[in-house]
PDB file of C-alpha atoms and ligand atoms in Angstrom:
ATOM      1  CA  MET R  22     102.266 118.114  14.583  1.00  0.00           C
ATOM      2  CA  PRO R  23     104.581 119.569  17.033  1.00  0.00           C
ATOM      3  CA  ASP R  24     108.307 119.243  16.422  1.00  0.00           C
ATOM      4  CA  THR R  25     108.642 116.354  19.396  1.00  0.00           C
ATOM      5  CA  VAL R  26     111.553 115.434  21.494  1.00  0.00           C
ATOM      6  CA  ILE R  27     110.123 111.769  22.267  1.00  0.00           C
ATOM      7  CA  ASP R  28     107.755 110.329  19.791  1.00  0.00           C
ATOM      8  CA  PRO R  29     103.707 111.126  21.403  1.00  0.00           C
ATOM      9  CA  PRO R  30     102.292 107.991  23.353  1.00  0.00           C
ATOM     10  CA  ARG R  31      99.398 106.389  21.513  1.00  0.00           C
ATOM     11  CA  VAL R  32      95.969 107.543  21.979  1.00  0.00           C
ATOM     12  CA  PRO R  33      94.114 104.750  23.033  1.00  0.00           C
ATOM     13  CA  TYR R  34      91.074 103.728  20.735  1.00  0.00           C
ATOM     14  CA  LEU R  35      88.023 101.490  21.074  1.00  0.00           C
ATOM     15  CA  PRO R  36      86.127 100.392  18.577  1.00  0.00           C
ATOM     16  CA  VAL R  37      82.815 101.352  18.356  1.00  0.00           C
ATOM     17  CA  VAL R  38      79.970  98.759  16.285  1.00  0.00           C
ATOM     18  CA  GLY R  39      79.208  99.379  13.098  1.00  0.00           C
ATOM     19  CA  THR R  40      81.617 101.592  11.376  1.00  0.00           C
ATOM     20  CA  GLY R  41      85.167 101.900  10.717  1.00  0.00           C
ATOM     21  CA  ALA R  42      85.733 104.458  12.936  1.00  0.00           C
ATOM     22  CA  LEU R  43      87.720 104.719  16.240  1.00  0.00           C
ATOM     23  CA  PHE R  44      86.710 106.654  19.817  1.00  0.00           C
ATOM     24  CA  PRO R  45      89.336 107.962  21.075  1.00  0.00           C
ATOM     25  CA  VAL R  46      89.826 108.296  25.010  1.00  0.00           C
ATOM     26  CA  ARG R  47      90.759 111.036  27.096  1.00  0.00           C
ATOM     27  CA  ARG R  48      90.097 109.994  30.823  1.00  0.00           C
ATOM     28  CA  VAL R  49      88.728 106.496  32.458  1.00  0.00           C
ATOM     29  CA  TYR R  50      86.669 106.594  35.397  1.00  0.00           C
ATOM     30  CA  CYS R  51      85.336 103.904  37.626  1.00  0.00           C
ATOM     31  CA  ILE R  52      82.875 104.394  40.402  1.00  0.00           C
ATOM     32  CA  GLY R  53      83.260 102.159  43.744  1.00  0.00           C
ATOM     33  CA  ARG R  54      80.189 100.245  45.206  1.00  0.00           C
ATOM     34  CA  ASN R  55      77.466 100.676  42.715  1.00  0.00           C
ATOM     35  CA  TYR R  56      75.454  97.227  43.945  1.00  0.00           C
ATOM     36  CA  ALA R  57      74.037  97.262  47.510  1.00  0.00           C
ATOM     37  CA  ALA R  58      74.608  93.253  47.166  1.00  0.00           C
ATOM     38  CA  HIS R  59      78.111  93.843  45.735  1.00  0.00           C
ATOM     39  CA  ALA R  60      78.674  96.169  48.576  1.00  0.00           C
ATOM     40  CA  VAL R  61      78.116  93.526  51.105  1.00  0.00           C
ATOM     41  CA  GLU R  62      79.810  91.269  49.280  1.00  0.00           C
ATOM     42  CA  MET R  63      83.190  93.464  50.481  1.00  0.00           C
ATOM     43  CA  GLY R  64      81.938  94.650  54.307  1.00  0.00           C
ATOM     44  CA  HIS R  65      80.637  97.831  53.415  1.00  0.00           C
ATOM     45  CA  ASP R  66      77.294  99.516  54.298  1.00  0.00           C
ATOM     46  CA  PRO R  67      74.641  98.884  50.887  1.00  0.00           C
ATOM     47  CA  ASP R  68      72.517 102.436  51.621  1.00  0.00           C
ATOM     48  CA  ARG R  69      72.930 105.246  49.537  1.00  0.00           C
ATOM     49  CA  GLU R  70      75.556 106.822  50.383  1.00  0.00           C
ATOM     50  CA  ASP R  71      77.467 109.537  48.652  1.00  0.00           C
ATOM     51  CA  PRO R  72      79.288 107.824  45.141  1.00  0.00           C
ATOM     52  CA  PHE R  73      82.992 107.631  44.942  1.00  0.00           C
ATOM     53  CA  PHE R  74      85.318 107.553  41.988  1.00  0.00           C
ATOM     54  CA  PHE R  75      89.040 105.536  41.583  1.00  0.00           C
ATOM     55  CA  GLN R  76      90.626 106.080  37.463  1.00  0.00           C
ATOM     56  CA  LYS R  77      92.375 103.656  35.126  1.00  0.00           C
ATOM     57  CA  ASN R  78      94.806 104.561  32.885  1.00  0.00           C
ATOM     58  CA  PRO R  79      93.091 104.920  29.455  1.00  0.00           C
ATOM     59  CA  ASP R  80      95.530 102.571  28.303  1.00  0.00           C
ATOM     60  CA  ASN R  81      94.233 100.415  30.283  1.00  0.00           C
ATOM     61  CA  LEU R  82      91.360  99.965  27.863  1.00  0.00           C
ATOM     62  CA  ASP R  83      91.913  96.699  25.662  1.00  0.00           C
ATOM     63  CA  PRO R  84      89.486  95.786  23.219  1.00  0.00           C
ATOM     64  CA  SER R  85      91.679  92.779  22.205  1.00  0.00           C
ATOM     65  CA  GLY R  86      89.770  89.724  24.090  1.00  0.00           C
ATOM     66  CA  VAL R  87      93.571  88.544  26.256  1.00  0.00           C
ATOM     67  CA  PHE R  88      93.516  89.114  30.173  1.00  0.00           C
ATOM     68  CA  PRO R  89      96.959  88.805  30.551  1.00  0.00           C
ATOM     69  CA  TYR R  90      96.947  87.362  34.305  1.00  0.00           C
ATOM     70  CA  PRO R  91      99.134  90.724  36.455  1.00  0.00           C
ATOM     71  CA  SER R  92     102.349  90.368  38.253  1.00  0.00           C
ATOM     72  CA  ARG R  93     102.649  90.627  41.609  1.00  0.00           C
ATOM     73  CA  SER R  94      99.413  89.282  42.416  1.00  0.00           C
ATOM     74  CA  GLN R  95      97.866  86.071  43.314  1.00  0.00           C
ATOM     75  CA  ASP R  96      94.543  87.292  43.381  1.00  0.00           C
ATOM     76  CA  VAL R  97      92.673  88.279  40.739  1.00  0.00           C
ATOM     77  CA  HIS R  98      88.914  89.067  40.427  1.00  0.00           C
ATOM     78  CA  HIS R  99      86.538  90.099  37.510  1.00  0.00           C
ATOM     79  CA  GLU R 100      84.554  92.741  38.339  1.00  0.00           C
ATOM     80  CA  ALA R 101      82.154  93.083  35.807  1.00  0.00           C
ATOM     81  CA  GLU R 102      80.254  96.033  34.719  1.00  0.00           C
ATOM     82  CA  MET R 103      78.783  98.587  31.834  1.00  0.00           C
ATOM     83  CA  MET R 104      81.406 101.540  30.115  1.00  0.00           C
ATOM     84  CA  VAL R 105      79.628 104.543  29.317  1.00  0.00           C
ATOM     85  CA  ALA R 106      81.288 106.797  26.659  1.00  0.00           C
ATOM     86  CA  LEU R 107      81.010 110.383  26.460  1.00  0.00           C
ATOM     87  CA  LYS R 108      80.853 112.395  23.819  1.00  0.00           C
ATOM     88  CA  SER R 109      80.782 115.638  25.313  1.00  0.00           C
ATOM     89  CA  GLY R 110      81.005 116.924  28.788  1.00  0.00           C
ATOM     90  CA  GLY R 111      81.482 120.267  31.080  1.00  0.00           C
ATOM     91  CA  ARG R 112      81.160 120.844  34.730  1.00  0.00           C
ATOM     92  CA  ASP R 113      78.574 120.698  36.767  1.00  0.00           C
ATOM     93  CA  ILE R 114      75.871 119.526  34.501  1.00  0.00           C
ATOM     94  CA  PRO R 115      72.438 119.096  35.531  1.00  0.00           C
ATOM     95  CA  VAL R 116      70.791 115.031  35.724  1.00  0.00           C
ATOM     96  CA  GLY R 117      68.294 115.680  33.540  1.00  0.00           C
ATOM     97  CA  HIS R 118      70.415 116.803  30.700  1.00  0.00           C
ATOM     98  CA  ALA R 119      73.927 113.798  31.299  1.00  0.00           C
ATOM     99  CA  LEU R 120      72.455 111.433  29.092  1.00  0.00           C
ATOM    100  CA  ASP R 121      72.984 114.224  26.661  1.00  0.00           C
ATOM    101  CA  HIS R 122      77.003 113.731  26.632  1.00  0.00           C
ATOM    102  CA  VAL R 123      76.919 109.487  26.494  1.00  0.00           C
ATOM    103  CA  PHE R 124      78.155 108.876  23.130  1.00  0.00           C
ATOM    104  CA  GLY R 125      77.136 104.965  23.663  1.00  0.00           C
ATOM    105  CA  TYR R 126      77.911 102.243  26.203  1.00  0.00           C
ATOM    106  CA  GLY R 127      79.822  99.021  26.016  1.00  0.00           C
ATOM    107  CA  LEU R 128      80.784  95.771  28.427  1.00  0.00           C
ATOM    108  CA  SER R 129      83.578  95.879  30.364  1.00  0.00           C
ATOM    109  CA  LEU R 130      85.746  93.957  32.985  1.00  0.00           C
ATOM    110  CA  ASP R 131      87.586  96.437  35.396  1.00  0.00           C
ATOM    111  CA  MET R 132      90.346  93.549  36.693  1.00  0.00           C
ATOM    112  CA  THR R 133      91.016  93.932  40.179  1.00  0.00           C
ATOM    113  CA  ARG R 134      94.357  92.657  41.841  1.00  0.00           C
ATOM    114  CA  ARG R 135      92.287  92.490  45.466  1.00  0.00           C
ATOM    115  CA  ASP R 136      94.848  91.182  47.013  1.00  0.00           C
ATOM    116  CA  LEU R 137      96.935  94.602  46.094  1.00  0.00           C
ATOM    117  CA  GLN R 138      93.107  96.882  46.827  1.00  0.00           C
ATOM    118  CA  GLY R 139      93.140  94.895  50.157  1.00  0.00           C
ATOM    119  CA  ILE R 140      96.421  96.181  51.323  1.00  0.00           C
ATOM    120  CA  GLN R 141      95.532  99.589  50.346  1.00  0.00           C
ATOM    121  CA  LYS R 142      92.342 100.156  51.365  1.00  0.00           C
ATOM    122  CA  LYS R 143      93.894  98.733  55.521  1.00  0.00           C
ATOM    123  CA  MET R 144      96.585 101.316  55.491  1.00  0.00           C
ATOM    124  CA  GLY R 145      94.960 104.173  53.749  1.00  0.00           C
ATOM    125  CA  ARG R 146      97.045 104.047  50.877  1.00  0.00           C
ATOM    126  CA  PRO R 147      95.747 104.773  46.824  1.00  0.00           C
ATOM    127  CA  TRP R 148      94.731 102.149  44.371  1.00  0.00           C
ATOM    128  CA  GLU R 149      96.024 101.693  42.109  1.00  0.00           C
ATOM    129  CA  ILE R 150      98.487  99.121  42.007  1.00  0.00           C
ATOM    130  CA  GLY R 151      95.454  97.380  42.015  1.00  0.00           C
ATOM    131  CA  LYS R 152      93.401  98.850  39.450  1.00  0.00           C
ATOM    132  CA  ALA R 153      95.171 100.539  37.177  1.00  0.00           C
ATOM    133  CA  PHE R 154      97.740  97.887  35.871  1.00  0.00           C
ATOM    134  CA  GLU R 155      98.604  96.979  32.220  1.00  0.00           C
ATOM    135  CA  ARG R 156      95.378  95.632  30.727  1.00  0.00           C
ATOM    136  CA  SER R 157      93.233  95.599  33.462  1.00  0.00           C
ATOM    137  CA  ALA R 158      90.378  97.250  31.769  1.00  0.00           C
ATOM    138  CA  PRO R 159      89.326  94.464  28.812  1.00  0.00           C
ATOM    139  CA  CYS R 160      86.080  96.217  27.185  1.00  0.00           C
ATOM    140  CA  GLY R 161      83.798  95.298  23.773  1.00  0.00           C
ATOM    141  CA  PRO R 162      83.255  97.705  20.813  1.00  0.00           C
ATOM    142  CA  LEU R 163      81.228 100.223  21.811  1.00  0.00           C
ATOM    143  CA  HIS R 164      77.396 100.301  20.227  1.00  0.00           C
ATOM    144  CA  PRO R 165      76.463 104.162  19.367  1.00  0.00           C
ATOM    145  CA  VAL R 166      73.190 105.461  21.513  1.00  0.00           C
ATOM    146  CA  SER R 167      71.512 105.926  18.615  1.00  0.00           C
ATOM    147  CA  GLN R 168      71.924 102.491  17.981  1.00  0.00           C
ATOM    148  CA  VAL R 169      71.077 100.880  21.936  1.00  0.00           C
ATOM    149  CA  GLY R 170      68.950 103.659  23.625  1.00  0.00           C
ATOM    150  CA  HIS R 171      70.536 104.162  27.421  1.00  0.00           C
ATOM    151  CA  PRO R 172      70.261 100.824  28.676  1.00  0.00           C
ATOM    152  CA  ASP R 173      69.019 101.846  32.021  1.00  0.00           C
ATOM    153  CA  LYS R 174      67.478  98.097  32.524  1.00  0.00           C
ATOM    154  CA  GLY R 175      68.652  94.974  31.333  1.00  0.00           C
ATOM    155  CA  ARG R 176      70.278  91.032  32.755  1.00  0.00           C
ATOM    156  CA  LEU R 177      73.810  91.637  33.210  1.00  0.00           C
ATOM    157  CA  GLU R 178      75.591  88.570  33.625  1.00  0.00           C
ATOM    158  CA  LEU R 179      79.154  86.181  33.554  1.00  0.00           C
ATOM    159  CA  THR R 180      80.479  83.157  33.657  1.00  0.00           C
ATOM    160  CA  VAL R 181      83.772  81.970  33.633  1.00  0.00           C
ATOM    161  CA  ASN R 182      85.063  78.878  31.853  1.00  0.00           C
ATOM    162  CA  GLY R 183      80.770  78.894  31.807  1.00  0.00           C
ATOM    163  CA  GLU R 184      79.774  78.833  35.108  1.00  0.00           C
ATOM    164  CA  THR R 185      77.559  82.243  35.923  1.00  0.00           C
ATOM    165  CA  ARG R 186      79.271  84.053  38.403  1.00  0.00           C
ATOM    166  CA  GLN R 187      77.872  87.461  38.393  1.00  0.00           C
ATOM    167  CA  GLU R 188      74.367  87.973  37.559  1.00  0.00           C
ATOM    168  CA  ALA R 189      71.966  91.379  37.980  1.00  0.00           C
ATOM    169  CA  ASP R 190      70.245  93.683  36.316  1.00  0.00           C
ATOM    170  CA  LEU R 191      70.837  97.155  35.263  1.00  0.00           C
ATOM    171  CA  ASP R 192      68.074  99.132  37.820  1.00  0.00           C
ATOM    172  CA  GLN R 193      69.703  97.568  40.218  1.00  0.00           C
ATOM    173  CA  MET R 194      72.722  99.946  40.620  1.00  0.00           C
ATOM    174  CA  ILE R 195      72.581 102.228  43.192  1.00  0.00           C
ATOM    175  CA  TRP R 196      73.484 105.775  41.566  1.00  0.00           C
ATOM    176  CA  LYS R 197      72.428 105.547  37.543  1.00  0.00           C
ATOM    177  CA  VAL R 198      74.061 106.681  34.688  1.00  0.00           C
ATOM    178  CA  PRO R 199      72.638 110.689  34.951  1.00  0.00           C
ATOM    179  CA  GLU R 200      74.012 110.629  38.194  1.00  0.00           C
ATOM    180  CA  MET R 201      76.917 109.623  37.817  1.00  0.00           C
ATOM    181  CA  ILE R 202      77.660 111.709  35.185  1.00  0.00           C
ATOM    182  CA  ALA R 203      75.769 114.866  36.371  1.00  0.00           C
ATOM    183  CA  TYR R 204      77.566 113.532  40.232  1.00  0.00           C
ATOM    184  CA  LEU R 205      81.489 113.418  38.523  1.00  0.00           C
ATOM    185  CA  SER R 206      81.044 116.652  37.274  1.00  0.00           C
ATOM    186  CA  GLU R 207      80.521 118.279  39.510  1.00  0.00           C
ATOM    187  CA  TYR R 208      83.905 117.513  40.813  1.00  0.00           C
ATOM    188  CA  PHE R 209      85.818 116.658  37.496  1.00  0.00           C
ATOM    189  CA  GLU R 210      86.066 118.719  34.180  1.00  0.00           C
ATOM    190  CA  LEU R 211      84.036 116.020  31.923  1.00  0.00           C
ATOM    191  CA  ALA R 212      84.513 116.307  27.884  1.00  0.00           C
ATOM    192  CA  ALA R 213      84.287 114.163  24.886  1.00  0.00           C
ATOM    193  CA  GLY R 214      86.108 110.722  24.947  1.00  0.00           C
ATOM    194  CA  ASP R 215      86.153 110.287  28.862  1.00  0.00           C
ATOM    195  CA  VAL R 216      84.700 106.290  30.460  1.00  0.00           C
ATOM    196  CA  ILE R 217      83.018 105.675  32.906  1.00  0.00           C
ATOM    197  CA  LEU R 218      82.669 101.645  34.506  1.00  0.00           C
ATOM    198  CA  SER R 219      79.499 101.298  36.099  1.00  0.00           C
ATOM    199  CA  GLY R 220      80.233  98.746  38.747  1.00  0.00           C
ATOM    200  CA  THR R 221      79.826  96.359  39.585  1.00  0.00           C
ATOM    201  CA  PRO R 222      77.469  93.379  40.695  1.00  0.00           C
ATOM    202  CA  ALA R 223      78.229  90.609  43.276  1.00  0.00           C
ATOM    203  CA  GLY R 224      79.615  87.779  43.253  1.00  0.00           C
ATOM    204  CA  VAL R 225      83.435  89.182  41.734  1.00  0.00           C
ATOM    205  CA  ALA R 226      85.624  86.759  42.618  1.00  0.00           C
ATOM    206  CA  ALA R 227      89.268  85.290  41.111  1.00  0.00           C
ATOM    207  CA  VAL R 228      90.443  83.984  38.356  1.00  0.00           C
ATOM    208  CA  GLN R 229      93.172  81.951  36.843  1.00  0.00           C
ATOM    209  CA  ARG R 230      95.350  81.621  33.426  1.00  0.00           C
ATOM    210  CA  GLY R 231      93.164  79.851  30.558  1.00  0.00           C
ATOM    211  CA  ASP R 232      89.789  81.405  32.647  1.00  0.00           C
ATOM    212  CA  LYS R 233      87.044  82.056  29.973  1.00  0.00           C
ATOM    213  CA  MET R 234      85.260  85.198  30.889  1.00  0.00           C
ATOM    214  CA  ALA R 235      82.581  86.091  29.071  1.00  0.00           C
ATOM    215  CA  LEU R 236      80.067  88.736  29.881  1.00  0.00           C
ATOM    216  CA  ARG R 237      76.554  89.540  28.468  1.00  0.00           C
ATOM    217  CA  ILE R 238      74.574  92.294  28.517  1.00  0.00           C
ATOM    218  CA  GLU R 239      71.263  93.069  27.166  1.00  0.00           C
ATOM    219  CA  GLY R 240      71.531  94.346  23.872  1.00  0.00           C
ATOM    220  CA  LEU R 241      74.670  95.171  24.050  1.00  0.00           C
ATOM    221  CA  GLY R 242      76.501  91.659  22.680  1.00  0.00           C
ATOM    222  CA  THR R 243      78.749  89.672  24.648  1.00  0.00           C
ATOM    223  CA  LEU R 244      82.719  90.353  25.553  1.00  0.00           C
ATOM    224  CA  GLU R 245      85.009  87.344  25.649  1.00  0.00           C
ATOM    225  CA  VAL R 246      88.091  87.331  26.717  1.00  0.00           C
ATOM    226  CA  THR R 247      90.574  84.811  27.920  1.00  0.00           C
ATOM    227  CA  VAL R 248      92.837  84.608  31.176  1.00  0.00           C
ATOM    228  CA  THR R 249      96.113  83.864  30.093  1.00  0.00           C
TER     229      THR R 249
HETATM  230 MN1   MN E 312      84.675  98.356  40.129  1.00  0.00          MN
END
Protein backbone atom coordinates (compact mmCIF):
# COMPACT_ATOMS: atom_id res chain seq x y z
CA MET A 1 0.00 0.00 0.00
CA PRO A 2 1.34 3.50 -0.85
CA ASP A 3 1.58 6.09 1.90
CA THR A 4 -1.57 8.13 1.20
CA VAL A 5 -2.50 11.52 2.64
CA ILE A 6 -6.12 10.37 3.13
CA ASP A 7 -7.54 6.87 3.45
CA PRO A 8 -7.85 5.38 -0.07
CA PRO A 9 -11.47 5.49 -1.30
CA ARG A 10 -13.26 2.16 -1.08
CA VAL A 11 -13.25 0.05 -4.26
CA PRO A 12 -16.83 -1.00 -5.11
CA TYR A 13 -17.31 -4.76 -5.37
CA LEU A 14 -20.06 -6.96 -6.76
CA PRO A 15 -20.81 -10.43 -5.42
CA VAL A 16 -20.36 -13.36 -7.79
CA VAL A 17 -22.79 -16.28 -7.76
CA GLY A 18 -21.20 -19.56 -6.73
CA THR A 19 -18.06 -18.13 -5.12
CA GLY A 20 -17.05 -16.08 -2.11
CA ALA A 21 -14.77 -13.99 -4.34
CA LEU A 22 -15.82 -10.51 -5.43
CA PHE A 23 -15.74 -8.56 -8.72
CA PRO A 24 -14.07 -5.14 -8.33
CA VAL A 25 -15.66 -2.38 -10.42
CA ARG A 26 -13.61 0.13 -12.44
CA ARG A 27 -16.15 2.04 -14.57
CA VAL A 28 -19.87 1.93 -15.34
CA TYR A 29 -21.08 2.68 -18.87
CA CYS A 30 -24.80 2.88 -19.65
CA ILE A 31 -26.31 2.81 -23.14
CA GLY A 32 -29.30 5.03 -23.95
CA ARG A 33 -32.41 4.12 -25.98
CA ASN A 34 -31.46 0.54 -26.78
CA TYR A 35 -35.00 -0.82 -27.20
CA ALA A 36 -37.16 0.70 -29.95
CA ALA A 37 -40.37 0.93 -27.88
CA HIS A 38 -38.53 2.81 -25.11
CA ALA A 39 -37.02 5.26 -27.63
CA VAL A 40 -40.57 5.96 -28.87
CA GLU A 41 -41.98 6.44 -25.34
CA MET A 42 -39.20 9.00 -24.68
CA GLY A 43 -40.15 10.91 -27.84
CA HIS A 44 -37.36 9.71 -30.14
CA ASP A 45 -37.01 7.95 -33.47
CA PRO A 46 -36.63 4.18 -33.02
CA ASP A 47 -34.40 3.82 -36.08
CA ARG A 48 -30.97 2.36 -35.57
CA GLU A 49 -28.84 5.43 -35.06
CA ASP A 50 -25.37 5.25 -33.55
CA PRO A 51 -25.61 4.21 -29.91
CA PHE A 52 -24.84 6.73 -27.18
CA PHE A 53 -23.51 6.22 -23.70
CA PHE A 54 -23.36 7.98 -20.37
CA GLN A 55 -21.63 6.92 -17.17
CA LYS A 56 -22.59 6.26 -13.61
CA ASN A 57 -20.02 6.15 -10.84
CA PRO A 58 -18.68 2.74 -9.82
CA ASP A 59 -19.88 3.26 -6.25
CA ASN A 60 -23.43 3.96 -7.50
CA LEU A 61 -23.78 0.19 -7.96
CA ASP A 62 -25.56 -1.15 -4.92
CA PRO A 63 -26.25 -4.84 -4.27
CA SER A 64 -28.00 -4.17 -0.91
CA GLY A 65 -31.59 -4.65 -2.13
CA VAL A 66 -32.56 -1.21 -0.80
CA PHE A 67 -33.01 1.96 -2.84
CA PRO A 68 -33.28 5.12 -0.71
CA TYR A 69 -35.46 7.68 -2.51
CA PRO A 70 -32.96 10.34 -3.63
CA SER A 71 -32.96 14.05 -2.84
CA ARG A 72 -34.19 16.91 -5.07
CA SER A 73 -36.59 14.88 -7.23
CA GLN A 74 -40.33 14.21 -7.35
CA ASP A 75 -40.14 11.82 -10.31
CA VAL A 76 -37.73 8.93 -9.89
CA HIS A 77 -38.08 6.21 -12.54
CA HIS A 78 -37.03 2.59 -12.73
CA GLU A 79 -35.15 1.34 -15.81
CA ALA A 80 -34.70 -2.44 -15.83
CA GLU A 81 -31.48 -3.52 -17.53
CA MET A 82 -29.11 -6.43 -18.01
CA MET A 83 -25.64 -5.72 -16.66
CA VAL A 84 -22.50 -6.95 -18.45
CA ALA A 85 -19.19 -7.20 -16.56
CA LEU A 86 -15.81 -7.30 -18.33
CA LYS A 87 -12.79 -9.39 -17.29
CA SER A 88 -10.51 -7.73 -19.83
CA GLY A 89 -10.68 -4.93 -22.37
CA GLY A 90 -8.69 -2.96 -24.89
CA ARG A 91 -9.20 -0.53 -27.75
CA ASP A 92 -10.89 -1.17 -31.09
CA ILE A 93 -12.20 -4.59 -30.10
CA PRO A 94 -13.73 -6.37 -33.13
CA VAL A 95 -17.39 -7.38 -32.72
CA GLY A 96 -16.39 -11.00 -33.31
CA HIS A 97 -14.05 -11.02 -30.31
CA ALA A 98 -16.07 -8.80 -27.98
CA LEU A 99 -17.66 -11.59 -25.97
CA ASP A 100 -14.20 -12.99 -25.10
CA HIS A 101 -13.89 -10.02 -22.72
CA VAL A 102 -17.09 -10.71 -20.74
CA PHE A 103 -16.77 -12.12 -17.24
CA GLY A 104 -20.47 -12.41 -16.54
CA TYR A 105 -23.97 -10.96 -16.48
CA GLY A 106 -26.39 -9.71 -13.88
CA LEU A 107 -29.52 -7.69 -13.19
CA SER A 108 -29.51 -3.96 -12.62
CA LEU A 109 -31.78 -0.93 -12.32
CA ASP A 110 -30.70 2.38 -13.90
CA MET A 111 -32.67 4.55 -11.45
CA THR A 112 -33.23 8.01 -12.90
CA ARG A 113 -34.31 11.39 -11.50
CA ARG A 114 -36.44 11.93 -14.61
CA ASP A 115 -37.48 15.48 -13.75
CA LEU A 116 -33.86 16.57 -13.35
CA GLN A 117 -32.76 14.65 -16.45
CA GLY A 118 -35.53 16.35 -18.44
CA ILE A 119 -34.35 19.82 -17.40
CA GLN A 120 -30.75 18.95 -18.31
CA LYS A 121 -31.81 17.56 -21.70
CA LYS A 122 -33.81 20.68 -22.49
CA MET A 123 -30.82 22.88 -21.63
CA GLY A 124 -28.33 20.70 -23.52
CA ARG A 125 -26.47 19.95 -20.28
CA PRO A 126 -24.90 16.71 -19.02
CA TRP A 127 -27.12 14.12 -17.34
CA GLU A 128 -25.16 13.34 -14.18
CA ILE A 129 -27.59 14.86 -11.69
CA GLY A 130 -30.38 12.80 -13.27
CA LYS A 131 -28.40 9.58 -13.49
CA ALA A 132 -25.23 9.34 -11.40
CA PHE A 133 -26.51 9.95 -7.87
CA GLU A 134 -25.96 7.92 -4.72
CA ARG A 135 -27.08 4.27 -4.94
CA SER A 136 -28.64 4.96 -8.36
CA ALA A 137 -27.83 1.50 -9.71
CA PRO A 138 -29.30 -1.25 -7.52
CA CYS A 139 -27.97 -4.54 -8.87
CA GLY A 140 -27.74 -8.24 -8.25
CA PRO A 141 -24.74 -10.55 -8.14
CA LEU A 142 -22.82 -11.48 -11.28
CA HIS A 143 -23.37 -14.84 -12.96
CA PRO A 144 -20.12 -15.99 -14.60
CA VAL A 145 -20.19 -16.87 -18.30
CA SER A 146 -19.01 -20.35 -17.29
CA GLN A 147 -22.45 -20.84 -15.68
CA VAL A 148 -24.88 -18.87 -17.85
CA GLY A 149 -23.17 -18.47 -21.24
CA HIS A 150 -23.95 -15.25 -23.12
CA PRO A 151 -27.68 -14.48 -22.78
CA ASP A 152 -28.83 -12.91 -26.07
CA LYS A 153 -32.49 -13.78 -25.75
CA GLY A 154 -34.85 -14.44 -22.88
CA ARG A 155 -37.65 -12.70 -21.09
CA LEU A 156 -37.01 -9.58 -19.01
CA GLU A 157 -39.75 -8.46 -16.64
CA LEU A 158 -39.92 -5.78 -13.97
CA THR A 159 -42.80 -5.78 -11.53
CA VAL A 160 -43.60 -3.13 -8.94
CA ASN A 161 -45.70 -4.39 -6.03
CA GLY A 162 -46.49 -7.46 -8.15
CA GLU A 163 -47.77 -5.50 -11.16
CA THR A 164 -45.88 -5.80 -14.46
CA ARG A 165 -44.32 -2.51 -15.56
CA GLN A 166 -41.61 -3.48 -18.05
CA GLU A 167 -41.59 -6.55 -20.23
CA ALA A 168 -39.39 -7.43 -23.20
CA ASP A 169 -37.03 -9.99 -24.64
CA LEU A 170 -33.27 -9.47 -24.67
CA ASP A 171 -33.33 -10.15 -28.42
CA GLN A 172 -35.14 -6.80 -28.87
CA MET A 173 -31.99 -4.83 -28.02
CA ILE A 174 -31.12 -2.53 -30.93
CA TRP A 175 -27.38 -2.76 -30.19
CA LYS A 176 -26.38 -6.27 -29.07
CA VAL A 177 -23.82 -6.83 -26.33
CA PRO A 178 -20.86 -7.54 -28.69
CA GLU A 179 -21.70 -4.42 -30.72
CA MET A 180 -21.88 -2.28 -27.58
CA ILE A 181 -18.47 -3.48 -26.43
CA ALA A 182 -16.91 -2.94 -29.87
CA TYR A 183 -18.44 0.54 -30.20
CA LEU A 184 -17.41 1.64 -26.69
CA SER A 185 -13.86 0.42 -27.32
CA GLU A 186 -13.54 2.80 -30.26
CA TYR A 187 -14.03 5.74 -27.87
CA PHE A 188 -12.60 4.44 -24.59
CA GLU A 189 -9.99 1.95 -23.53
CA LEU A 190 -12.02 -0.76 -21.85
CA ALA A 191 -10.53 -2.80 -19.02
CA ALA A 192 -11.20 -5.53 -16.51
CA GLY A 193 -13.72 -4.27 -13.97
CA ASP A 194 -15.78 -2.27 -16.44
CA VAL A 195 -19.54 -2.77 -16.27
CA ILE A 196 -22.08 -1.96 -18.99
CA LEU A 197 -25.79 -1.39 -18.36
CA SER A 198 -27.36 -2.51 -21.61
CA GLY A 199 -30.44 -0.28 -21.81
CA THR A 200 -34.07 -0.52 -20.79
CA PRO A 201 -37.23 -1.55 -22.63
CA ALA A 202 -40.49 0.45 -22.62
CA GLY A 203 -42.57 0.94 -19.49
CA VAL A 204 -40.30 3.14 -17.40
CA ALA A 205 -42.33 4.81 -14.66
CA ALA A 206 -42.13 6.48 -11.27
CA VAL A 207 -41.57 4.70 -7.98
CA GLN A 208 -42.75 5.72 -4.51
CA ARG A 209 -41.32 5.01 -1.07
CA GLY A 210 -42.42 1.55 0.04
CA ASP A 211 -42.58 0.13 -3.49
CA LYS A 212 -41.14 -3.33 -4.02
CA MET A 213 -39.44 -3.75 -7.39
CA ALA A 214 -38.65 -7.21 -8.72
CA LEU A 215 -36.60 -7.69 -11.89
CA ARG A 216 -36.35 -11.08 -13.55
CA ILE A 217 -34.33 -12.03 -16.59
CA GLU A 218 -34.53 -15.58 -17.83
CA GLY A 219 -31.42 -17.45 -16.69
CA LEU A 220 -30.19 -14.66 -14.41
CA GLY A 221 -32.54 -15.00 -11.44
CA THR A 222 -34.45 -12.26 -9.66
CA LEU A 223 -33.40 -8.94 -8.14
CA GLU A 224 -35.68 -7.58 -5.41
CA VAL A 225 -35.28 -3.96 -4.35
CA THR A 226 -37.35 -1.96 -1.86
CA VAL A 227 -37.70 1.81 -2.18
CA THR A 228 -37.23 3.45 1.23
MN1 LIG B 1 -31.01 3.24 -18.78
